[in-house]
Coordinates of C-alpha atoms in Angstrom, one line a residue:
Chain A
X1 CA -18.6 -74.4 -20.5
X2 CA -15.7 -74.1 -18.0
X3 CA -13.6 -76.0 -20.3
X4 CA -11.0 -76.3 -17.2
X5 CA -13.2 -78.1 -15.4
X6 CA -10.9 -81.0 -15.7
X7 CA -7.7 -79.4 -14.4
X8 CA -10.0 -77.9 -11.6
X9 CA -11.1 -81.4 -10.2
X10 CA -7.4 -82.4 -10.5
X11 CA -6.6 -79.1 -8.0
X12 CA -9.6 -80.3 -5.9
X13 CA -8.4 -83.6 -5.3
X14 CA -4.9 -82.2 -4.5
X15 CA -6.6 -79.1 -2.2
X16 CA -8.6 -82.4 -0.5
X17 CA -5.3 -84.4 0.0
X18 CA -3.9 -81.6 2.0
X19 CA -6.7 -81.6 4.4
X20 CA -7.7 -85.2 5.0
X21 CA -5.0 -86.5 6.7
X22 CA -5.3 -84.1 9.0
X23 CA -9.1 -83.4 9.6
X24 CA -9.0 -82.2 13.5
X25 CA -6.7 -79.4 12.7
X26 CA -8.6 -78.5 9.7
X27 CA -11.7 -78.2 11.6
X28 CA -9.6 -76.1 14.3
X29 CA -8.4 -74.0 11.7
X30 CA -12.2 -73.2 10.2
X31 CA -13.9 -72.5 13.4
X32 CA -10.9 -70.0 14.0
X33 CA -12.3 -68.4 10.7
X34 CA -15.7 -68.5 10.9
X35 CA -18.6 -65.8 11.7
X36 CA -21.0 -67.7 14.0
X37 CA -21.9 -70.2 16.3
X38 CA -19.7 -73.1 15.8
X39 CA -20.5 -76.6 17.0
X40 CA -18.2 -79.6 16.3
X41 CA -20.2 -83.4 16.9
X42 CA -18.8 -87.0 16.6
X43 CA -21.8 -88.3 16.4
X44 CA -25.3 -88.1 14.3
X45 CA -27.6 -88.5 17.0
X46 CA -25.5 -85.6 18.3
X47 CA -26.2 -83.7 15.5
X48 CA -30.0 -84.1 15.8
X49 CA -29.5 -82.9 19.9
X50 CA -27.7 -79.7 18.9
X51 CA -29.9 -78.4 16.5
X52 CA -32.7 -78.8 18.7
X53 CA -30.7 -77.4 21.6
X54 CA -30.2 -74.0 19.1
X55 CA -34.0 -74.1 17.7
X56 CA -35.9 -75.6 20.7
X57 CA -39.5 -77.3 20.3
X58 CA -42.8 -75.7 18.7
X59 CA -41.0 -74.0 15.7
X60 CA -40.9 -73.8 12.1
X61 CA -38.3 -74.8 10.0
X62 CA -37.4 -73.9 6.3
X63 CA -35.1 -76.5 4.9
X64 CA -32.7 -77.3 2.3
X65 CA -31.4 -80.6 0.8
X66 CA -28.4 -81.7 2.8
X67 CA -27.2 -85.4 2.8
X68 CA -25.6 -84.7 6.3
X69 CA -29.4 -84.2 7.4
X70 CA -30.0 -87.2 5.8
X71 CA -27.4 -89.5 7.9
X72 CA -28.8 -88.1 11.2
X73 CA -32.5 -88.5 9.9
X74 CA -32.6 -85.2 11.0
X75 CA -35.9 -84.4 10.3
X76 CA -37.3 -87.1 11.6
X77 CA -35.9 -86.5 15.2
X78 CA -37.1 -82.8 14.8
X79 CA -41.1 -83.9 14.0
X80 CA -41.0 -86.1 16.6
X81 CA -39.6 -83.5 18.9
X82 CA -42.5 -81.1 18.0
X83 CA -40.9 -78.9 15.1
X84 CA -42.4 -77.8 11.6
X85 CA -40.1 -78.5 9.2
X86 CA -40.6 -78.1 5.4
X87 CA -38.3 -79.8 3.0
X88 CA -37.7 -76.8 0.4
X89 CA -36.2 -78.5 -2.4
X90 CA -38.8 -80.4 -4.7
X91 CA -37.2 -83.7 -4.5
X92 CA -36.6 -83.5 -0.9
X93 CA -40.2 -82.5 -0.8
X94 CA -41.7 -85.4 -2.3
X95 CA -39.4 -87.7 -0.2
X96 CA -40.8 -85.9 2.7
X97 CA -44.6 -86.6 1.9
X98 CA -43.9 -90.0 1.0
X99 CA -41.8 -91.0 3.9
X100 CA -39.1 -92.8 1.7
X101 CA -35.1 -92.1 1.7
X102 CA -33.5 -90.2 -1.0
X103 CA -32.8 -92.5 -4.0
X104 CA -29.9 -90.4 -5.1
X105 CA -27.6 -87.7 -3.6
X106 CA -28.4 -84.9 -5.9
X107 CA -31.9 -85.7 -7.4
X108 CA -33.3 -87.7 -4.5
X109 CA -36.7 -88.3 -5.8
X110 CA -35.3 -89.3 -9.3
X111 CA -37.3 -93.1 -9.4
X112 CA -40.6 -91.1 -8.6
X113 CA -42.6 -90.7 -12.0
X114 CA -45.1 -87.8 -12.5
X115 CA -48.2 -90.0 -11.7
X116 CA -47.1 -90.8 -8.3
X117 CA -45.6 -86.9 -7.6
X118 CA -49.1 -85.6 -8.5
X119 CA -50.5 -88.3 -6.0
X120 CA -48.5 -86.9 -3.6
X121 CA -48.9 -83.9 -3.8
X122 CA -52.3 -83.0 -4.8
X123 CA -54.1 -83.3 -1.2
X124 CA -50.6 -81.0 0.1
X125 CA -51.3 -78.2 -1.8
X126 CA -54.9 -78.8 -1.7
X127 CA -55.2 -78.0 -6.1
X128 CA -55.6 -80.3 -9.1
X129 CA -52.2 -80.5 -10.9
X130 CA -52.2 -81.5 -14.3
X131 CA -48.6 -82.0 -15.6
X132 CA -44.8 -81.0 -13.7
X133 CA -45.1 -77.5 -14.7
X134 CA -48.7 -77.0 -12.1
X135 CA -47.0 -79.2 -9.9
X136 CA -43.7 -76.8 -9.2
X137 CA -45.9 -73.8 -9.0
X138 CA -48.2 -74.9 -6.9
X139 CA -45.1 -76.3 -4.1
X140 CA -43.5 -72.7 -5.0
X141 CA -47.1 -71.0 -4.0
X142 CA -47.6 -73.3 -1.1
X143 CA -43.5 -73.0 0.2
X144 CA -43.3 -69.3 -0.2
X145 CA -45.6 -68.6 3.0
X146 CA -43.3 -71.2 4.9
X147 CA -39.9 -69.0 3.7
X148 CA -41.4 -66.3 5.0
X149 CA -43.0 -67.3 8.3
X150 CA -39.9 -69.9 9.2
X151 CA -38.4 -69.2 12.3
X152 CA -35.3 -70.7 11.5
X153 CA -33.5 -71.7 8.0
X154 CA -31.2 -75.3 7.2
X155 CA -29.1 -75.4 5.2
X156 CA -26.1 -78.0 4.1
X157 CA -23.3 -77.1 2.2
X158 CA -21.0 -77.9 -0.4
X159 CA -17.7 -76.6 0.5
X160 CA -16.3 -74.7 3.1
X161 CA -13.5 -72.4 3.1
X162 CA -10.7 -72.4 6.0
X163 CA -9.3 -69.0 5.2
X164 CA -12.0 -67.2 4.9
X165 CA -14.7 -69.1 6.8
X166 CA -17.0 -69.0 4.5
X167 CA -19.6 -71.9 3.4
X168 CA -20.6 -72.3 0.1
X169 CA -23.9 -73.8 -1.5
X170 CA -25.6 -74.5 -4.5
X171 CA -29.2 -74.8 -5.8
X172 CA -30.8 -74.5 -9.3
X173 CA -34.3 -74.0 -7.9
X174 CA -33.5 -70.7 -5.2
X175 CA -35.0 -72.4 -2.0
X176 CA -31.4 -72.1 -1.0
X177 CA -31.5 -68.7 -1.0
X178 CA -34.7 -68.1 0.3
X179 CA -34.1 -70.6 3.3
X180 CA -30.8 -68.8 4.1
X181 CA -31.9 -65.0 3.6
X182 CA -35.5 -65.0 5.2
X183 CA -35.7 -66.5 8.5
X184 CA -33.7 -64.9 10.9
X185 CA -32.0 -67.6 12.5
X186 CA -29.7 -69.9 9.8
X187 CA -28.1 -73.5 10.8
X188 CA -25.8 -74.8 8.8
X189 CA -24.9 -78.3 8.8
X190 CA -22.2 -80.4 7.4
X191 CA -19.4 -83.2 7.4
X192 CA -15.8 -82.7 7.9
X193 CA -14.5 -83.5 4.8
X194 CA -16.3 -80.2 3.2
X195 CA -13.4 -78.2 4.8
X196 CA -11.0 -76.2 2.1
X197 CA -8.0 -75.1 2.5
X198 CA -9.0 -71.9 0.5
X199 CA -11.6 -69.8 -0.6
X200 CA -10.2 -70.6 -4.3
X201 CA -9.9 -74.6 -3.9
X202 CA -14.2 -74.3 -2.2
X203 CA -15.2 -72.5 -5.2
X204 CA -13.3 -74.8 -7.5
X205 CA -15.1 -77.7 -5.7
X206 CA -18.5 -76.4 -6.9
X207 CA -18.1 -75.9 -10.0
X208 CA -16.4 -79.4 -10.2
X209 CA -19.1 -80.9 -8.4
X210 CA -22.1 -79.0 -10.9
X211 CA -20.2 -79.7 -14.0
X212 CA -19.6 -83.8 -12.8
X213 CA -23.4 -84.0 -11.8
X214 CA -24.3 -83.6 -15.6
X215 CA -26.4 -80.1 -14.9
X216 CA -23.2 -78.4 -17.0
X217 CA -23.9 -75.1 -14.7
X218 CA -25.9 -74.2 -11.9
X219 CA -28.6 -71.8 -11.6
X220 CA -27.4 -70.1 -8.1
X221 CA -23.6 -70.3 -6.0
X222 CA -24.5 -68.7 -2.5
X223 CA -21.6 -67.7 -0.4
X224 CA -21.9 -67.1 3.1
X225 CA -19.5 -65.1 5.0
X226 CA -21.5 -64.2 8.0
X227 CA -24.6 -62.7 9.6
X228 CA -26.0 -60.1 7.6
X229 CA -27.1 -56.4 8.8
X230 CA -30.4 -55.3 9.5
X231 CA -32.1 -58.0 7.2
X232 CA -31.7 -61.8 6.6
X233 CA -30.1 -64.0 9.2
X234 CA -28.6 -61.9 12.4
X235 CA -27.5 -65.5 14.0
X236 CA -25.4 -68.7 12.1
X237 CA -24.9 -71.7 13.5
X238 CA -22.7 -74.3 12.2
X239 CA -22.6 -77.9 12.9
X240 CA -20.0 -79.4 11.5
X241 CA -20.4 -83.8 11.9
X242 CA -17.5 -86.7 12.1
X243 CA -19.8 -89.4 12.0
X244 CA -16.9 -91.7 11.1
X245 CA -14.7 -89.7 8.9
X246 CA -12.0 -88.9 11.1
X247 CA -10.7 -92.2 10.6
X248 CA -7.2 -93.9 9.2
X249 CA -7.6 -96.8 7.0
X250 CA -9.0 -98.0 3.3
X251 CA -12.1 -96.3 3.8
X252 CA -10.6 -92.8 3.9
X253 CA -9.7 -92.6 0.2
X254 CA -13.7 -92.0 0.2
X255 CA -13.7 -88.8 1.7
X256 CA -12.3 -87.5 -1.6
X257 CA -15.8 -87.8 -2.8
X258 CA -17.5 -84.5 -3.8
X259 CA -20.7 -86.1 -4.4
X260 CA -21.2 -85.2 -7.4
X261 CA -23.5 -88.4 -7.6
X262 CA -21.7 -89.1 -11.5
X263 CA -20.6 -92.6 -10.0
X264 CA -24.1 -93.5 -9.5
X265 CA -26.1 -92.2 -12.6
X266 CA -23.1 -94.5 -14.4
X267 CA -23.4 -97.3 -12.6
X268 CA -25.5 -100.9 -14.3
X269 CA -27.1 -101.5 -10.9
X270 CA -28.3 -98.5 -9.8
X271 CA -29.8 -98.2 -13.1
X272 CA -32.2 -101.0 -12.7
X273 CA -33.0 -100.7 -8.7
X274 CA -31.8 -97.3 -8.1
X275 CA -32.5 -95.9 -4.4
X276 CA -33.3 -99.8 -3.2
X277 CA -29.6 -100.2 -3.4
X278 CA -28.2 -98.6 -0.4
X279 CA -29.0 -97.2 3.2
X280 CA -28.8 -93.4 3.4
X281 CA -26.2 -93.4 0.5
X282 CA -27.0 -95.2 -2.8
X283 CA -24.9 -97.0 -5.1
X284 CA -21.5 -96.7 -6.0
X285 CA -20.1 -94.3 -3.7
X286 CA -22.8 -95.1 -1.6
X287 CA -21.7 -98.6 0.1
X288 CA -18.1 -97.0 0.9
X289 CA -20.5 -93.8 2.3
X290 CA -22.4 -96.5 3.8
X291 CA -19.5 -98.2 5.7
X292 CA -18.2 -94.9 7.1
X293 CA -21.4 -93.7 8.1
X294 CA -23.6 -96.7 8.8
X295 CA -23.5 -100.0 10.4
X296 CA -20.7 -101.9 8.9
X297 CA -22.6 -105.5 8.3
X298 CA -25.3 -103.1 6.1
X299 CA -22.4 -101.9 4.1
X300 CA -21.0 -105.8 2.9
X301 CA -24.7 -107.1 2.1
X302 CA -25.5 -103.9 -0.2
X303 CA -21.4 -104.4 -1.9
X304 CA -22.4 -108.0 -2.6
X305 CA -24.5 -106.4 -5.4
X306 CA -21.7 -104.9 -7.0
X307 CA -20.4 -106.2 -10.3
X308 CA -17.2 -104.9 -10.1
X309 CA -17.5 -103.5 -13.7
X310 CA -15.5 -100.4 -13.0
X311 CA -18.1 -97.8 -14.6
X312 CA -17.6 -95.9 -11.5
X313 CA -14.4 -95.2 -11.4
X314 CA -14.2 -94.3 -14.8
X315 CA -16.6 -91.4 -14.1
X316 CA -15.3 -90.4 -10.6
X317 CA -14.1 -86.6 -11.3
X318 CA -11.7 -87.8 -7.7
X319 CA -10.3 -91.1 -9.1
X320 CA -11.2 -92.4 -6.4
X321 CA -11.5 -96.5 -6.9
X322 CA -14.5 -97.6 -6.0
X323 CA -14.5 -101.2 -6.9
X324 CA -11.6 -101.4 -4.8
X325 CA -13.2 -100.3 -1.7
X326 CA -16.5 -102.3 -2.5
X327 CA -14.0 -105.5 -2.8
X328 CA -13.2 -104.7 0.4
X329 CA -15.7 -103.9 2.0
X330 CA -17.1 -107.5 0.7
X331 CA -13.8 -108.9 2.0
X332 CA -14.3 -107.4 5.9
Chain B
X1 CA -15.5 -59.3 12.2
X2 CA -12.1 -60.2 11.3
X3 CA -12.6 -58.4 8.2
X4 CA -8.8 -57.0 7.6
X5 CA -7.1 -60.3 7.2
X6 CA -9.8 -62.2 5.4
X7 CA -9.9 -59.3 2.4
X8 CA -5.9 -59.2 2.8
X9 CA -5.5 -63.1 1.9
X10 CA -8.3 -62.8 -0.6
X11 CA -6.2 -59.7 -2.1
X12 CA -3.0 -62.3 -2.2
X13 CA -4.8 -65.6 -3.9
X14 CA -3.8 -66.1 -7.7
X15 CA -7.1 -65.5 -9.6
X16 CA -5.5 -66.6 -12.8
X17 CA -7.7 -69.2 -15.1
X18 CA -5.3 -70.5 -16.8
X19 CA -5.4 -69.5 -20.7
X20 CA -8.7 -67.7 -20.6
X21 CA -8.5 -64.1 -21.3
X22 CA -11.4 -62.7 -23.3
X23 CA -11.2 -58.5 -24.3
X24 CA -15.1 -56.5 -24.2
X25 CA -16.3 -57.1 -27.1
X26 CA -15.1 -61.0 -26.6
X27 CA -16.9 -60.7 -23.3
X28 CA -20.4 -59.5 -24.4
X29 CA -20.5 -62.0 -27.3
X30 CA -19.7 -64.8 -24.5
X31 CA -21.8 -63.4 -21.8
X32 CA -24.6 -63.1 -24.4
X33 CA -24.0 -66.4 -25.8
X34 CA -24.1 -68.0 -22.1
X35 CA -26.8 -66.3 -20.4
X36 CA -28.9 -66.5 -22.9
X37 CA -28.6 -70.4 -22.9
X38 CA -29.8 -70.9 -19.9
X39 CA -32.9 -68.9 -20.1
X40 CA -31.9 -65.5 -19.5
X41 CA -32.6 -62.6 -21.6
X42 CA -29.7 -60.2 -22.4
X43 CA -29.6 -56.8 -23.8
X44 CA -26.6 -54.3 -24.8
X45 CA -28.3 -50.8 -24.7
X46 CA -28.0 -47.2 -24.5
X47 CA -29.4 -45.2 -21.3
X48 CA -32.5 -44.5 -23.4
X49 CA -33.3 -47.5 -24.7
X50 CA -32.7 -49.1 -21.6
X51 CA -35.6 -47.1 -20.3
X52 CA -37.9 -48.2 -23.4
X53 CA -37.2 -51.4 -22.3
X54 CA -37.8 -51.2 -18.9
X55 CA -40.7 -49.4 -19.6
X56 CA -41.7 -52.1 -21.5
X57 CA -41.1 -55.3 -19.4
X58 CA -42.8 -53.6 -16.3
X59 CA -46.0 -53.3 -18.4
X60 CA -48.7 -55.4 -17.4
X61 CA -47.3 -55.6 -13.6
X62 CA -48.6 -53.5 -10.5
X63 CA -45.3 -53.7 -8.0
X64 CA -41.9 -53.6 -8.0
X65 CA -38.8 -53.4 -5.6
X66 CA -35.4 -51.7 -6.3
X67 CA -32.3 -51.6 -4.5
X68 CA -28.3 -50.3 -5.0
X69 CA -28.7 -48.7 -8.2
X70 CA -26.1 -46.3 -9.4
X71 CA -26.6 -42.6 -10.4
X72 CA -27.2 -43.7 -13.8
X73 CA -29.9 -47.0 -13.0
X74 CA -31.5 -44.7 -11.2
X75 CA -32.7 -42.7 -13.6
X76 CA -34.1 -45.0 -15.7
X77 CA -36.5 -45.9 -12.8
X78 CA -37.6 -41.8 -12.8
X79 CA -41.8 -42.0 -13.5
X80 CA -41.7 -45.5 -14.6
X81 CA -45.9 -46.1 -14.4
X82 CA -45.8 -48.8 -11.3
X83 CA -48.5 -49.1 -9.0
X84 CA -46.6 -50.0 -5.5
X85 CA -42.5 -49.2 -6.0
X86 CA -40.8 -50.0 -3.1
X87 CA -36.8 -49.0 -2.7
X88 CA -35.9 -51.1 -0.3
X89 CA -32.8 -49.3 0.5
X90 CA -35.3 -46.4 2.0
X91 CA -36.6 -49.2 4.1
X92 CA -33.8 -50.6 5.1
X93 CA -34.0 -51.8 9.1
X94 CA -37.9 -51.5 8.7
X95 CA -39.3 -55.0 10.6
X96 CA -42.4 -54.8 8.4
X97 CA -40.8 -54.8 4.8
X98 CA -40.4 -58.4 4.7
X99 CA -44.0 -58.8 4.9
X100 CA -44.4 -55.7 2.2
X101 CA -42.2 -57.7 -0.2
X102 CA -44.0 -61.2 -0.5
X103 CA -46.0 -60.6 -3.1
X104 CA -44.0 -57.8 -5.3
X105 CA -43.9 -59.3 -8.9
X106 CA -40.6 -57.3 -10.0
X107 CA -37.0 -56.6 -8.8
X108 CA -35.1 -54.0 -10.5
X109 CA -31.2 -54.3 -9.1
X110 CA -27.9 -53.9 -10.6
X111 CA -25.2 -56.2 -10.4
X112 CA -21.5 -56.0 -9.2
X113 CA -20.2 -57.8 -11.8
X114 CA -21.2 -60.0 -14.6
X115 CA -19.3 -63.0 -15.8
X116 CA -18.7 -63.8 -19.2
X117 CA -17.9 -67.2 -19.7
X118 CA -20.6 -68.9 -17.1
X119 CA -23.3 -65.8 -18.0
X120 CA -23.4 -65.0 -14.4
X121 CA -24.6 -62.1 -12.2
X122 CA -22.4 -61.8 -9.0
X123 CA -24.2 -59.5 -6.5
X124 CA -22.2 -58.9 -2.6
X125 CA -24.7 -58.3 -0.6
X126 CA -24.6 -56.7 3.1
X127 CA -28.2 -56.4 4.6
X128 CA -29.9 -59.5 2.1
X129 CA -32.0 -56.8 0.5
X130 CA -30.0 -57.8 -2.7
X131 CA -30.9 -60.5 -2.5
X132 CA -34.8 -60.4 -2.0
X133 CA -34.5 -58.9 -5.4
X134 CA -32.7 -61.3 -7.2
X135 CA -34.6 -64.1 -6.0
X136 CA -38.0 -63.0 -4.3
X137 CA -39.9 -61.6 -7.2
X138 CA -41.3 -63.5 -10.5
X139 CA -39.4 -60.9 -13.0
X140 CA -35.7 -60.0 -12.2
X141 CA -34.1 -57.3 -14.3
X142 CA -30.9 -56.4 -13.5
X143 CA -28.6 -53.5 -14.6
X144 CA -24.6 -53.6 -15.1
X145 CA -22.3 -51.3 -16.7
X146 CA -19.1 -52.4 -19.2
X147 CA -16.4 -52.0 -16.4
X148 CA -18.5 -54.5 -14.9
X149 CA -18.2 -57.3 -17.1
X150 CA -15.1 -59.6 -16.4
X151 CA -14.1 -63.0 -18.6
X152 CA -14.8 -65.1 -15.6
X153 CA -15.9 -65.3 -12.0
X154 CA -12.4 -65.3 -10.4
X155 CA -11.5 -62.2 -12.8
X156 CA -14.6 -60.4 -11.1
X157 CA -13.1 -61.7 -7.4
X158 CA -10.1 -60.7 -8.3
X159 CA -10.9 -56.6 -9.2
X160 CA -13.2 -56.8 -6.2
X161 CA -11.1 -58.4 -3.5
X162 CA -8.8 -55.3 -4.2
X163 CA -10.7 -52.5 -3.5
X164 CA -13.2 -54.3 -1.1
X165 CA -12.6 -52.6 2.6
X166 CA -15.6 -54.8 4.4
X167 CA -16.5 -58.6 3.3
X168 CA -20.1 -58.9 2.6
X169 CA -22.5 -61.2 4.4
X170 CA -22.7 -62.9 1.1
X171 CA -22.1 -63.3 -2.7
X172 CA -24.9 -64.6 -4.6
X173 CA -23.8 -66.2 -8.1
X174 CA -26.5 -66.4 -10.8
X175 CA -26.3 -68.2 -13.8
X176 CA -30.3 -69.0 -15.0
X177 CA -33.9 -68.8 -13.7
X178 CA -34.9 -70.4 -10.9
X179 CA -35.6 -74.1 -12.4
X180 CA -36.0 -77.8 -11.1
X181 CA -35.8 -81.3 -13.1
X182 CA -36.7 -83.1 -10.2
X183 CA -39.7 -84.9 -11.5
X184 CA -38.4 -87.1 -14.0
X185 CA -35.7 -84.9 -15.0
X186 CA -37.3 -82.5 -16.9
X187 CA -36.7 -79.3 -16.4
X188 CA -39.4 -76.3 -15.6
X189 CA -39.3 -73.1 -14.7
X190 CA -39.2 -71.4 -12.5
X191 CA -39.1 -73.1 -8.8
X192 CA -38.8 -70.6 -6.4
X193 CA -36.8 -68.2 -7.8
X194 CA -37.4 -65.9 -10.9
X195 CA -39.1 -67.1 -13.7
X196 CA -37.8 -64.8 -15.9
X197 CA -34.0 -63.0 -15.7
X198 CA -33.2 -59.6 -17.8
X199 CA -29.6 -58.9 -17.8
X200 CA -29.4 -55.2 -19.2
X201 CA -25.5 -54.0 -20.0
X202 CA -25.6 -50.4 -20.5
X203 CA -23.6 -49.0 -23.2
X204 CA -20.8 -46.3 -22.1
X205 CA -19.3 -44.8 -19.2
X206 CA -21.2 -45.5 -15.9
X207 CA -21.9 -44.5 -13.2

């Protein structure tokens, strides 16, 4: 299975590098491109403000996994402003009924064990689940009434494409592609450093980041261009986040991350604690993610964990050095 | 829509995988191979038995949707014993047919192209209805002719991006049923999409 994956996450790093040092202009350069309504915020808190500006109070939300939603707490600041929102994605799902953070970036709910899913979700769906299988059925019968009444759809996204303006995302479960074809309204939101040069280096990204991930393939790739006709979304909105990125020291070298989350899933630490060991981001990648994103002091407590061991790096599809930045970050 | 120089730089990327050139024959072994590893069931058939088989999969099921189908798909859907058959393309701009869709149990479409060496249908889509039928419904079987099999994804971009006049809304990629492994990491299916996924080549000229 795409035995040039390899090569390809050598051409994303490179397509990266050409964009990184020079974020603003790459942002410039995609809203020039893209189909919608196009919103540009420094902050998280901002982020939260401008997608309730779009939606306003009282309505329902169909949502999709997006660690950018996660650094704002986005869905947080939309209940307490008076919005439905269902998390769409299983994992997601059970975070959302439990009230915890995501323990990982691509399978958030990966320390939760089937016992403590069914507890969860049992009084939700109102049914008695017996094993996984019942359990996904009865979130896909329960979620397909909230696809279809949502008044608007969020998504994240992967990669974006400068050229084209196109975003892309990826799902194995199809909650992607239900929250982004049935409402009529769609928000997108992401970070800056999703922005491609080209259409070609956004798709390579995806498949790097799937293959990386350990899932070998996934299910569905959605490509977005723009607003459909006559069904599906009439209306996109993007909000695109800084939240630290645009930035010019050590910590920059992580914006090369894809999160492909391989760092993680390798690393000794994470295996014995897993989400406990970070803020928003987990593990690994996560305290550098941490540093950018978070407070700074909550960054060096979590890298005094760190054994420096290097597993990390080993993995990282980027090369990026993680141990490097962590030593850093414990140095600050 | 700035539709002329998006398609024109699309037209001038280098779709090239390096060192990954596969002839038909090649291509339906691999696509095969691939799709049918992650779940999906694949067939290589004649009009006819095409029709036996669609006959076949649809028994047992009271409503199905259909949308873009050639000359040639569409005659396999001629009489096919369905209680409620919707063709969405004859509803097209109707503000009820979402609500007439929810609980249709097949979709009967036919892709744009089919990629070989990831097994994946590639559907561009314009009005979404493609979509509601490649991800709406329980049962997805979709139709595709040999000229529409490519060795890869980017070999399928590339033939498209050259006659393409208008860029679609979007372009769905799939590669398996619908499927989650986020309980414990094991994997069921389906989540919300389609349980089960027919990829039917027909054999011969098409349209």
């Amino acid at each position: 299975m795409h035995p040039y994956a390899v090569m390809w996450a050598s051409d994303v790093k490179k397509a990266k590098g050409k964009n990184l040092p020079r974020l603003p202009e790459a942002v410039e350069e995609f809203r020039k491109s893209f189909e919608g309504h196009f919103y540009f915020v420094r902050e998280a808190q901002e982020l939260n403000s401008t997608v309730l500006g779009i939606m306003g109070r009282g309505k329902t939300v169909v949502k999709s996994k997006s660690m950018v939603g996660e650094e704002s707490e986005l869905r947080l600041y939309l209940e307490r402003e008076g919005v439905n929102v269902y998390e769409t994605d299983l994992g997601e799902f059970l975070i959302q009924i439990a009230n915890e953070k995501p323990a990982h970036m691509v399978t958030p709910a990966v320390n939760m064990t089937e016992s403590k899913a069914r507890r969860l979700l049992e009084p939700v769906v109102n049914e008695k689940l017996d094993d996984i299988q019942t359990m996904v059925l009865a979130v896909r019968r329960f979620m397909r009434e909230k696809f279809f009444s949502a008044d608007f759809g969020i998504i994240g996204a992967n990669a974006l494409a400068s050229d084209t303006g196109s975003i892309i995302f990826i799902t194995n479960e199809g909650n992607g592609a239900l929250t982004s074809t049935l409402p009529e309204r769609l928000i997108v939101i992401t970070s800056v450093e999703k922005i491609y040069p080209t259409f070609v280096d956004a798709m390579k990204a995806v498949t790097a980041q799937t293959v990386y991930s350990g899932f070998e393939y996934t299910s569905y790739i959605h490509i977005i261009n723009g607003p459909y006709d006559r069904h599906g979304p009439r209306e996109i909105h993007l909000v695109i986040m800084d939240n630290g990125r645009i930035r010019d020291d050590y910590l920059k070298e992580t914006l090369y991350c894809i999160k492909c989350g391989a760092c993680q899933l390798s690393c000794p630490v994470f295996q014995v604690v897993d989400g406990a060991w970070g803020h928003i981001y987990t593990a690994a990648i996560g305290i550098p993610w941490t540093a950018i994103t978070g407070p700074k002091d909550k960054a060096k407590n979590l890298a005094a964990f760190c054994l420096e061991c290097g597993k990390c790096r080993e993995v990282c599809p980027m090369g990026i050095d993680i141990p490097e930045l962590i030593r850093k970050i414990k140095e600050s | 829509m700035k539709v002329d120089s998006k398609i024109g730089i699309l037209r001038s990327e280098d779709w090239k995988v390096q060192g990954y050139e596969l002839n038909l024959n090649e291509s339906i072994k691999k696509f095969r191979e691939v799709f049918t590893l992650h779940g999906g069931h694949f067939y290589y058939l004649n009009p006819d038995e095409a029709r036996e088989l669609l006959v076949k999969l649809i028994l047992g099921y009271s409503s199905a949707m259909y949308v873009h189908l050639d000359s040639r798909t569409e005659s396999l859907m001629k009489g096919l014993a369905v209680k409620r058959m919707v063709n969405l393309e004859e509803r097209a701009g109707d503000p009820g047919l979402k609500n007439d869709i929810k609980t249709i149990e097949v979709g009967i479409g036919k892709a744009d192209a089919l990629a070989a060496e990831s097994g994946a249908l590639i559907f561009y889509d314009y009005d979404a209805l493609k979509s509601y039928v490649a991800f709406l419904p329980e049962i997805n079987i979709t139709f595709a002719s040999e000229d529409d099999l490519f060795p890869t994804v980017f070999d399928a971009f590339k033939k498209f991006w050259s006659s393409a006049e208008v860029m679609p809304a979007s372009i769905q990629i799939v590669q398996s049923p619908s499927r989650t492994g986020d309980i414990e990491y094991k994997i069921v299916r389906p989540s919300h999409g389609p349980r089960e996924l027919y990829a039917v080549l027909l054999k011969g000229d098409g349209p």
